[in-house]
PDB file of C-alpha atoms in Angstrom:
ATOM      1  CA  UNK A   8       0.000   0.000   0.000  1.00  0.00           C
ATOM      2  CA  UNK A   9       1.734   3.608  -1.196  1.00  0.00           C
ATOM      3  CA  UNK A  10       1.120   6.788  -0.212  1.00  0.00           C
ATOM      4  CA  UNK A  11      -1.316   7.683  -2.582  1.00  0.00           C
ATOM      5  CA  UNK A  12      -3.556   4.807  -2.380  1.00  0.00           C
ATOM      6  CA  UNK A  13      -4.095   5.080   1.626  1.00  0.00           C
ATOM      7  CA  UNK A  14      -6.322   8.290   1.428  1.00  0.00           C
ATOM      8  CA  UNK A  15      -8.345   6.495  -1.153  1.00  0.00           C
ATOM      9  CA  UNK A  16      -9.029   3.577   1.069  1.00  0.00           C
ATOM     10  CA  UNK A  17      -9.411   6.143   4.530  1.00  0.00           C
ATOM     11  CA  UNK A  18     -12.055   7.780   1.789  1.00  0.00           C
ATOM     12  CA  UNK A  19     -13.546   4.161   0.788  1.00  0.00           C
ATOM     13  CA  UNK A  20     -14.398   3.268   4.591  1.00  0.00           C
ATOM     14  CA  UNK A  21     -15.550   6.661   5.702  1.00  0.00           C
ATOM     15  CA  UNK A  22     -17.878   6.267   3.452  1.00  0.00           C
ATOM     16  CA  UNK A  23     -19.084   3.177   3.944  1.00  0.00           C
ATOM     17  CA  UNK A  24     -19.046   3.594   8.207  1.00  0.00           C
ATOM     18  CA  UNK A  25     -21.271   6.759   7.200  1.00  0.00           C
ATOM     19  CA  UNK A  26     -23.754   4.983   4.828  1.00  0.00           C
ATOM     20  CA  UNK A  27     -23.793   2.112   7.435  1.00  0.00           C
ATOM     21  CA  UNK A  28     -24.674   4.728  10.531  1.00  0.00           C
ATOM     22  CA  UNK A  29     -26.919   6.560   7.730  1.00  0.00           C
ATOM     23  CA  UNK A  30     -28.869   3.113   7.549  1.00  0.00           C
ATOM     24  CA  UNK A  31     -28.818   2.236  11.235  1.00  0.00           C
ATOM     25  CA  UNK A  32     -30.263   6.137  12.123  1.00  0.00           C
ATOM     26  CA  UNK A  33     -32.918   5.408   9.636  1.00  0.00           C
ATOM     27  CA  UNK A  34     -33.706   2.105  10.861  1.00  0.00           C
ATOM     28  CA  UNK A  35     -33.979   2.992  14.788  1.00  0.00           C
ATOM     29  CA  UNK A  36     -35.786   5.747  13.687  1.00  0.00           C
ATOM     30  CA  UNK A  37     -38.274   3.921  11.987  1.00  0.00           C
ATOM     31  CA  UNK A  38     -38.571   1.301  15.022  1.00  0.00           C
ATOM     32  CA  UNK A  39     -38.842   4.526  17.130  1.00  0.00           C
ATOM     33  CA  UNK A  40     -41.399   5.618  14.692  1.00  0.00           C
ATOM     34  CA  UNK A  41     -43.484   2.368  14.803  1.00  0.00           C
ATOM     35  CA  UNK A  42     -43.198   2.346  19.003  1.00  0.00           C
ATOM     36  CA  UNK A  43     -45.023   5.640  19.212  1.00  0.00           C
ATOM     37  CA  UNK A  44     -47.543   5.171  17.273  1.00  0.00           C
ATOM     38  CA  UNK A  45     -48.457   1.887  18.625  1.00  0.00           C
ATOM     39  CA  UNK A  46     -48.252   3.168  22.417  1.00  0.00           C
ATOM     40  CA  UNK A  47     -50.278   6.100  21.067  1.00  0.00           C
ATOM     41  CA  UNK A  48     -52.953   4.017  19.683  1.00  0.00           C
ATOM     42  CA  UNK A  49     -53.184   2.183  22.308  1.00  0.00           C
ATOM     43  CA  UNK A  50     -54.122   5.554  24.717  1.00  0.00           C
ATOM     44  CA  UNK A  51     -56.164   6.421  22.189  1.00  0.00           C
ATOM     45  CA  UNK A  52     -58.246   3.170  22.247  1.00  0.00           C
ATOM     46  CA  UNK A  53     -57.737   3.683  25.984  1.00  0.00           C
ATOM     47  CA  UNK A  54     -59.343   6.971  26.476  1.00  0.00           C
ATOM     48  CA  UNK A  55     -62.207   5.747  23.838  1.00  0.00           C
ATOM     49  CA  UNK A  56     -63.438   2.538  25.913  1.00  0.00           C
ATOM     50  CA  UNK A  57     -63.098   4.390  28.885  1.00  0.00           C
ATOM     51  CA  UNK A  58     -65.566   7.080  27.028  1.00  0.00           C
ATOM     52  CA  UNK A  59     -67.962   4.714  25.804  1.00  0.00           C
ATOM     53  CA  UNK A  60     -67.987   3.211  29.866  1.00  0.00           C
ATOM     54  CA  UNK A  61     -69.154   6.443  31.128  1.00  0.00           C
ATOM     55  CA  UNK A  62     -71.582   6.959  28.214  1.00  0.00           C
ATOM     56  CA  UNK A  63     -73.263   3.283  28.638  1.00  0.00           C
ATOM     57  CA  UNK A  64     -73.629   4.030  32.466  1.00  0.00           C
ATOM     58  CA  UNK A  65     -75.526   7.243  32.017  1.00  0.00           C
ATOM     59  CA  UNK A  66     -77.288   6.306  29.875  1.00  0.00           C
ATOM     60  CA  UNK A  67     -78.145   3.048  31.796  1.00  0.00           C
ATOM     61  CA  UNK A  68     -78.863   4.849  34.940  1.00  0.00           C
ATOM     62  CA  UNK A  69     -81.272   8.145  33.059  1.00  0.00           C
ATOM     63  CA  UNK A  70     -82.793   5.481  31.614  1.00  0.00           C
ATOM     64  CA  UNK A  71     -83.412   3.462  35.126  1.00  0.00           C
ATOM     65  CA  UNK A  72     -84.521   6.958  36.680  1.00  0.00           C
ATOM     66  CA  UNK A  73     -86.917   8.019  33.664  1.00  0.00           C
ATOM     67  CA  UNK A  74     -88.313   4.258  33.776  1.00  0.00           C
ATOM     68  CA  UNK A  75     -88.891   4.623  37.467  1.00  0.00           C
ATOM     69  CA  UNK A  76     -90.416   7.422  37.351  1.00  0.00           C
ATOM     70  CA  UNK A  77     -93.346   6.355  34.434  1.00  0.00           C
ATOM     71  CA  UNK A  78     -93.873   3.783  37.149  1.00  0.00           C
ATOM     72  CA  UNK A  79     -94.336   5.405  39.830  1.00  0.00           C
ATOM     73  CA  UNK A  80     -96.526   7.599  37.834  1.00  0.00           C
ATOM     74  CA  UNK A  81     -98.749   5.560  36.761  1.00  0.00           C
ATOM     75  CA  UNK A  82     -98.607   3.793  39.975  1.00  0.00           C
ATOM     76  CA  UNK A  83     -99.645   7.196  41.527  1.00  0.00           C
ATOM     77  CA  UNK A  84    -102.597   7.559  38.268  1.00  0.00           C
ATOM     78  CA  UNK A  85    -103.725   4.052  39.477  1.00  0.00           C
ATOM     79  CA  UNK A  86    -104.563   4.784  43.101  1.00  0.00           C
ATOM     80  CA  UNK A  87    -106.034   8.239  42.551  1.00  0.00           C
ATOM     81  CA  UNK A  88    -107.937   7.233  39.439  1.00  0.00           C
ATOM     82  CA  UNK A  89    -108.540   3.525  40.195  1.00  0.00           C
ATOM     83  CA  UNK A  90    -107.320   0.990  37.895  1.00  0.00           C
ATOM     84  CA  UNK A  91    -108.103   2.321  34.617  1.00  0.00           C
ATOM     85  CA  UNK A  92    -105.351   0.606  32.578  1.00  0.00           C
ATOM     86  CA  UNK A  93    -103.033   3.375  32.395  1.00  0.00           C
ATOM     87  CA  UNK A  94    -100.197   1.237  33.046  1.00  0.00           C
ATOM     88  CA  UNK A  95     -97.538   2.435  29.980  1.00  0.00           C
ATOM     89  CA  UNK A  96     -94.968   0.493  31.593  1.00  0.00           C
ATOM     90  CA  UNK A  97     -93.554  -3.046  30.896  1.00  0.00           C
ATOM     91  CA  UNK A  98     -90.816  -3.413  33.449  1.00  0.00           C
ATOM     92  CA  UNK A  99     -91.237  -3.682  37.081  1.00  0.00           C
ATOM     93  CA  UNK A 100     -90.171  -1.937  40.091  1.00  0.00           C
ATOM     94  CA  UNK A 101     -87.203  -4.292  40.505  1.00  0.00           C
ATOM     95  CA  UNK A 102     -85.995  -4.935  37.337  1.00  0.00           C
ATOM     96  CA  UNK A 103     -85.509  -1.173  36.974  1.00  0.00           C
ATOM     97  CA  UNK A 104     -84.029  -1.174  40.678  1.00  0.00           C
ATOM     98  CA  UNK A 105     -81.438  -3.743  39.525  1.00  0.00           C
ATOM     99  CA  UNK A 106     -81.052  -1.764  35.818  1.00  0.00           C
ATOM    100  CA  UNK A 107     -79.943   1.265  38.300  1.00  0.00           C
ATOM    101  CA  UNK A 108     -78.377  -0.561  41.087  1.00  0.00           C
ATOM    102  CA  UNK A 109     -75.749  -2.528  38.080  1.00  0.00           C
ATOM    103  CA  UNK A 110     -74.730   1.031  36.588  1.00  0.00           C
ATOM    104  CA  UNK A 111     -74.296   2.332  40.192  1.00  0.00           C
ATOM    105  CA  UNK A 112     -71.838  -0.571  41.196  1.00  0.00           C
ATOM    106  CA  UNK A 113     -69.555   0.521  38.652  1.00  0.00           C
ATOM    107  CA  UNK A 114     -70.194   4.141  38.605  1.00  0.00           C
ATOM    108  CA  UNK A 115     -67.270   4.864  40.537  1.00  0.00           C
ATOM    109  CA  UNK A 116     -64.587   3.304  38.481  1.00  0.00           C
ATOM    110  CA  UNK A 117     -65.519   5.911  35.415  1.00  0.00           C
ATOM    111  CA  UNK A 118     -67.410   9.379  37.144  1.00  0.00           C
ATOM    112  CA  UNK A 119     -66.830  12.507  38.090  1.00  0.00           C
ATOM    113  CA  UNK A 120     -67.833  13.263  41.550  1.00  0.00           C
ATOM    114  CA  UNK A 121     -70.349  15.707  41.118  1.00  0.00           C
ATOM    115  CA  UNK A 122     -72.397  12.676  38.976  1.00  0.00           C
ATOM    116  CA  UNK A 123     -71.682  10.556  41.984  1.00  0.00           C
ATOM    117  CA  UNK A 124     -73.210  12.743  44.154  1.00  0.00           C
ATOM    118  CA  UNK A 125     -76.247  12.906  42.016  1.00  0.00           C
ATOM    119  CA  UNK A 126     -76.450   8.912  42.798  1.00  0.00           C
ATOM    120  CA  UNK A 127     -75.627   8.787  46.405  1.00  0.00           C
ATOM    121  CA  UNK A 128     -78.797  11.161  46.758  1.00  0.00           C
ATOM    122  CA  UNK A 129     -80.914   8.591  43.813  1.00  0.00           C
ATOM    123  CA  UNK A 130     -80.183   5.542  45.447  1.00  0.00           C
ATOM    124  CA  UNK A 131     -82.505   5.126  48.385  1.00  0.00           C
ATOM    125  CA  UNK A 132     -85.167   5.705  45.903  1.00  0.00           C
ATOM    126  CA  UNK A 133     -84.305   2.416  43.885  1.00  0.00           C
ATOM    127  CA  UNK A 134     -86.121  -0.267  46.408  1.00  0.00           C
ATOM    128  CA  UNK A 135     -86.180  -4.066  45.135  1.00  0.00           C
ATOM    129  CA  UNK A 136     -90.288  -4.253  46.400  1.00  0.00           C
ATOM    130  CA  UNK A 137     -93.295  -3.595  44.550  1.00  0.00           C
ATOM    131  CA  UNK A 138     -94.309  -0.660  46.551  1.00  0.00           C
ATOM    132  CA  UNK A 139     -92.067   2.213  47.703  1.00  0.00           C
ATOM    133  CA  UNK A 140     -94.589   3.847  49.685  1.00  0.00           C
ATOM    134  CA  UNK A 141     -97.622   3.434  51.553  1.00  0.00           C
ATOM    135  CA  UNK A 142     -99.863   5.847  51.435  1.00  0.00           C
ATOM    136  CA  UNK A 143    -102.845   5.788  49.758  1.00  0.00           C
ATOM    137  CA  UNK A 144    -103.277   9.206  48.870  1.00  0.00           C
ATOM    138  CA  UNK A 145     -99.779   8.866  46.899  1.00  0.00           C
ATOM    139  CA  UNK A 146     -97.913  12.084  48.183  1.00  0.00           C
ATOM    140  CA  UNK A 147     -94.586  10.037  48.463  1.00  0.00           C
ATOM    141  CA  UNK A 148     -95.302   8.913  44.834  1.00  0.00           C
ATOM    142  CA  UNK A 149     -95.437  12.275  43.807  1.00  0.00           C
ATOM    143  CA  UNK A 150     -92.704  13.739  46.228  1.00  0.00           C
ATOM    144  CA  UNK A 151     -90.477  10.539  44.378  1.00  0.00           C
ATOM    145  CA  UNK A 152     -91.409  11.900  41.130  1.00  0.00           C
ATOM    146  CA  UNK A 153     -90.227  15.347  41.474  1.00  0.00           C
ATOM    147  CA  UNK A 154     -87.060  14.218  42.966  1.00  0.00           C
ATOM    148  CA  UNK A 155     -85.940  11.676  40.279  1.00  0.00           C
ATOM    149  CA  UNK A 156     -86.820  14.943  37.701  1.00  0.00           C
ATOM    150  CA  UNK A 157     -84.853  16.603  39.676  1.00  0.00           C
ATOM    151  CA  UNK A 158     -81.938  14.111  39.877  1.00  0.00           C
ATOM    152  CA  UNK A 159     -82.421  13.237  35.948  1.00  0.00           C
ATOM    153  CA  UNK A 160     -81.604  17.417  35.248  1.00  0.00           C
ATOM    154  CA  UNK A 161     -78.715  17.071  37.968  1.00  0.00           C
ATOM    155  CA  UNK A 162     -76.985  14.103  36.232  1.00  0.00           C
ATOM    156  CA  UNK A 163     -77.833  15.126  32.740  1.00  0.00           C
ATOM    157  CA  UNK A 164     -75.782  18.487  33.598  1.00  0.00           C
ATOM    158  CA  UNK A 165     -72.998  16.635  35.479  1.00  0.00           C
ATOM    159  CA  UNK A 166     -73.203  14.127  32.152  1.00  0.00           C
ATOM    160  CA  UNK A 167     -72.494  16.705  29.792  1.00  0.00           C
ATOM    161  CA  UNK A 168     -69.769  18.523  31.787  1.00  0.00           C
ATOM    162  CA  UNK A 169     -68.082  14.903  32.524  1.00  0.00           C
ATOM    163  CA  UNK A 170     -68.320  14.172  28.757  1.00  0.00           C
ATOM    164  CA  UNK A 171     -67.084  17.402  27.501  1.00  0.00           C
ATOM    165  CA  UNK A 172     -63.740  17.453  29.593  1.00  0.00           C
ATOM    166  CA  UNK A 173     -62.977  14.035  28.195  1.00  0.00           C
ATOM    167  CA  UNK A 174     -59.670  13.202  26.520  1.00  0.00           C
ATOM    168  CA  UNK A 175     -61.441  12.627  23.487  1.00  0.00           C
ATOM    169  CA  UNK A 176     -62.070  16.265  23.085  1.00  0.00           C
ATOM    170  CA  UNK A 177     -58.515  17.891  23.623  1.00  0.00           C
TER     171      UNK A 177
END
């Protein structure tokens, strides 16, 4: 090996070393690339089930409130009118009670406080018996009936506040 031919060969293997790192830096890159996506789809999916959760238990538990309170309405129509078939509801007391009392169990895994709150106050009004009160006039019918309105606007408003500050919407 001369003199002259050394440079040539110091030029030769430069080159190659830099195409080599060249191809390396693209390839970890690309790896890289391919890691962040995937750990990016997965929060993604993340944040979605976790949003459809909190949308199936709202809308399990308005349901269970609206449904209990068409029952206890006509319930209420029933005793002040006498049984005049006014009855628009196919579930019962407790298969609504049960519909409310499965969302609730879970509730607290996926809502904000404020909704919570809403169904700590709901609860005692979901009973597993035919009859939630005893009067016959109907008063606690009716008292029932304006507090599950009530409740329905309370968790409708937390519901939409809960929703809106989801990942999802950043």
């Amino acid at each position: 090996m001369d003199v002259t031919t050394r440079p040539l060969i110091w030029q030769f293997i430069s080159t190659a070393l830099a195409t080599i790192l060249g191809a390396v830096i693209t390839i970890v890159a690309f790896r890289w690339n391919e890691k962040f996506r995937a750990k990016t789809a997965d929060q993604y999916w993340e944040r979605q089930w976790r949003q459809d959760q909190k949308l199936k238990i709202y809308t399990q538990i308005l349901r269970a409130i609206n449904d209990y309170a068409v029952w206890l309405s006509d319930v209420s129509d029933s005793r002040k009118f006498g049984d005049s078939g006014t009855n628009t509801m196919k579930k019962d007391c407790a298969s609504i009670a049960e519909e409310f009392h499965t969302a609730y169990a879970v509730a607290p895994l996926f809502l904000i406080k404020s909704s919570l709150d809403v169904l700590e106050m709901a609860k005692p009004t979901f009973f597993y018996h035919s009859s939630p009160f005893e009067d016959r006039d109907v008063q606690e019918a009716d008292r029932n009936i304006a507090r599950l309105k009530e409740w329905r606007e309370r968790l409708s408003a937390s519901a939409i506040q809960d929703l809106e500050r989801s990942p999802l919407h950043r």
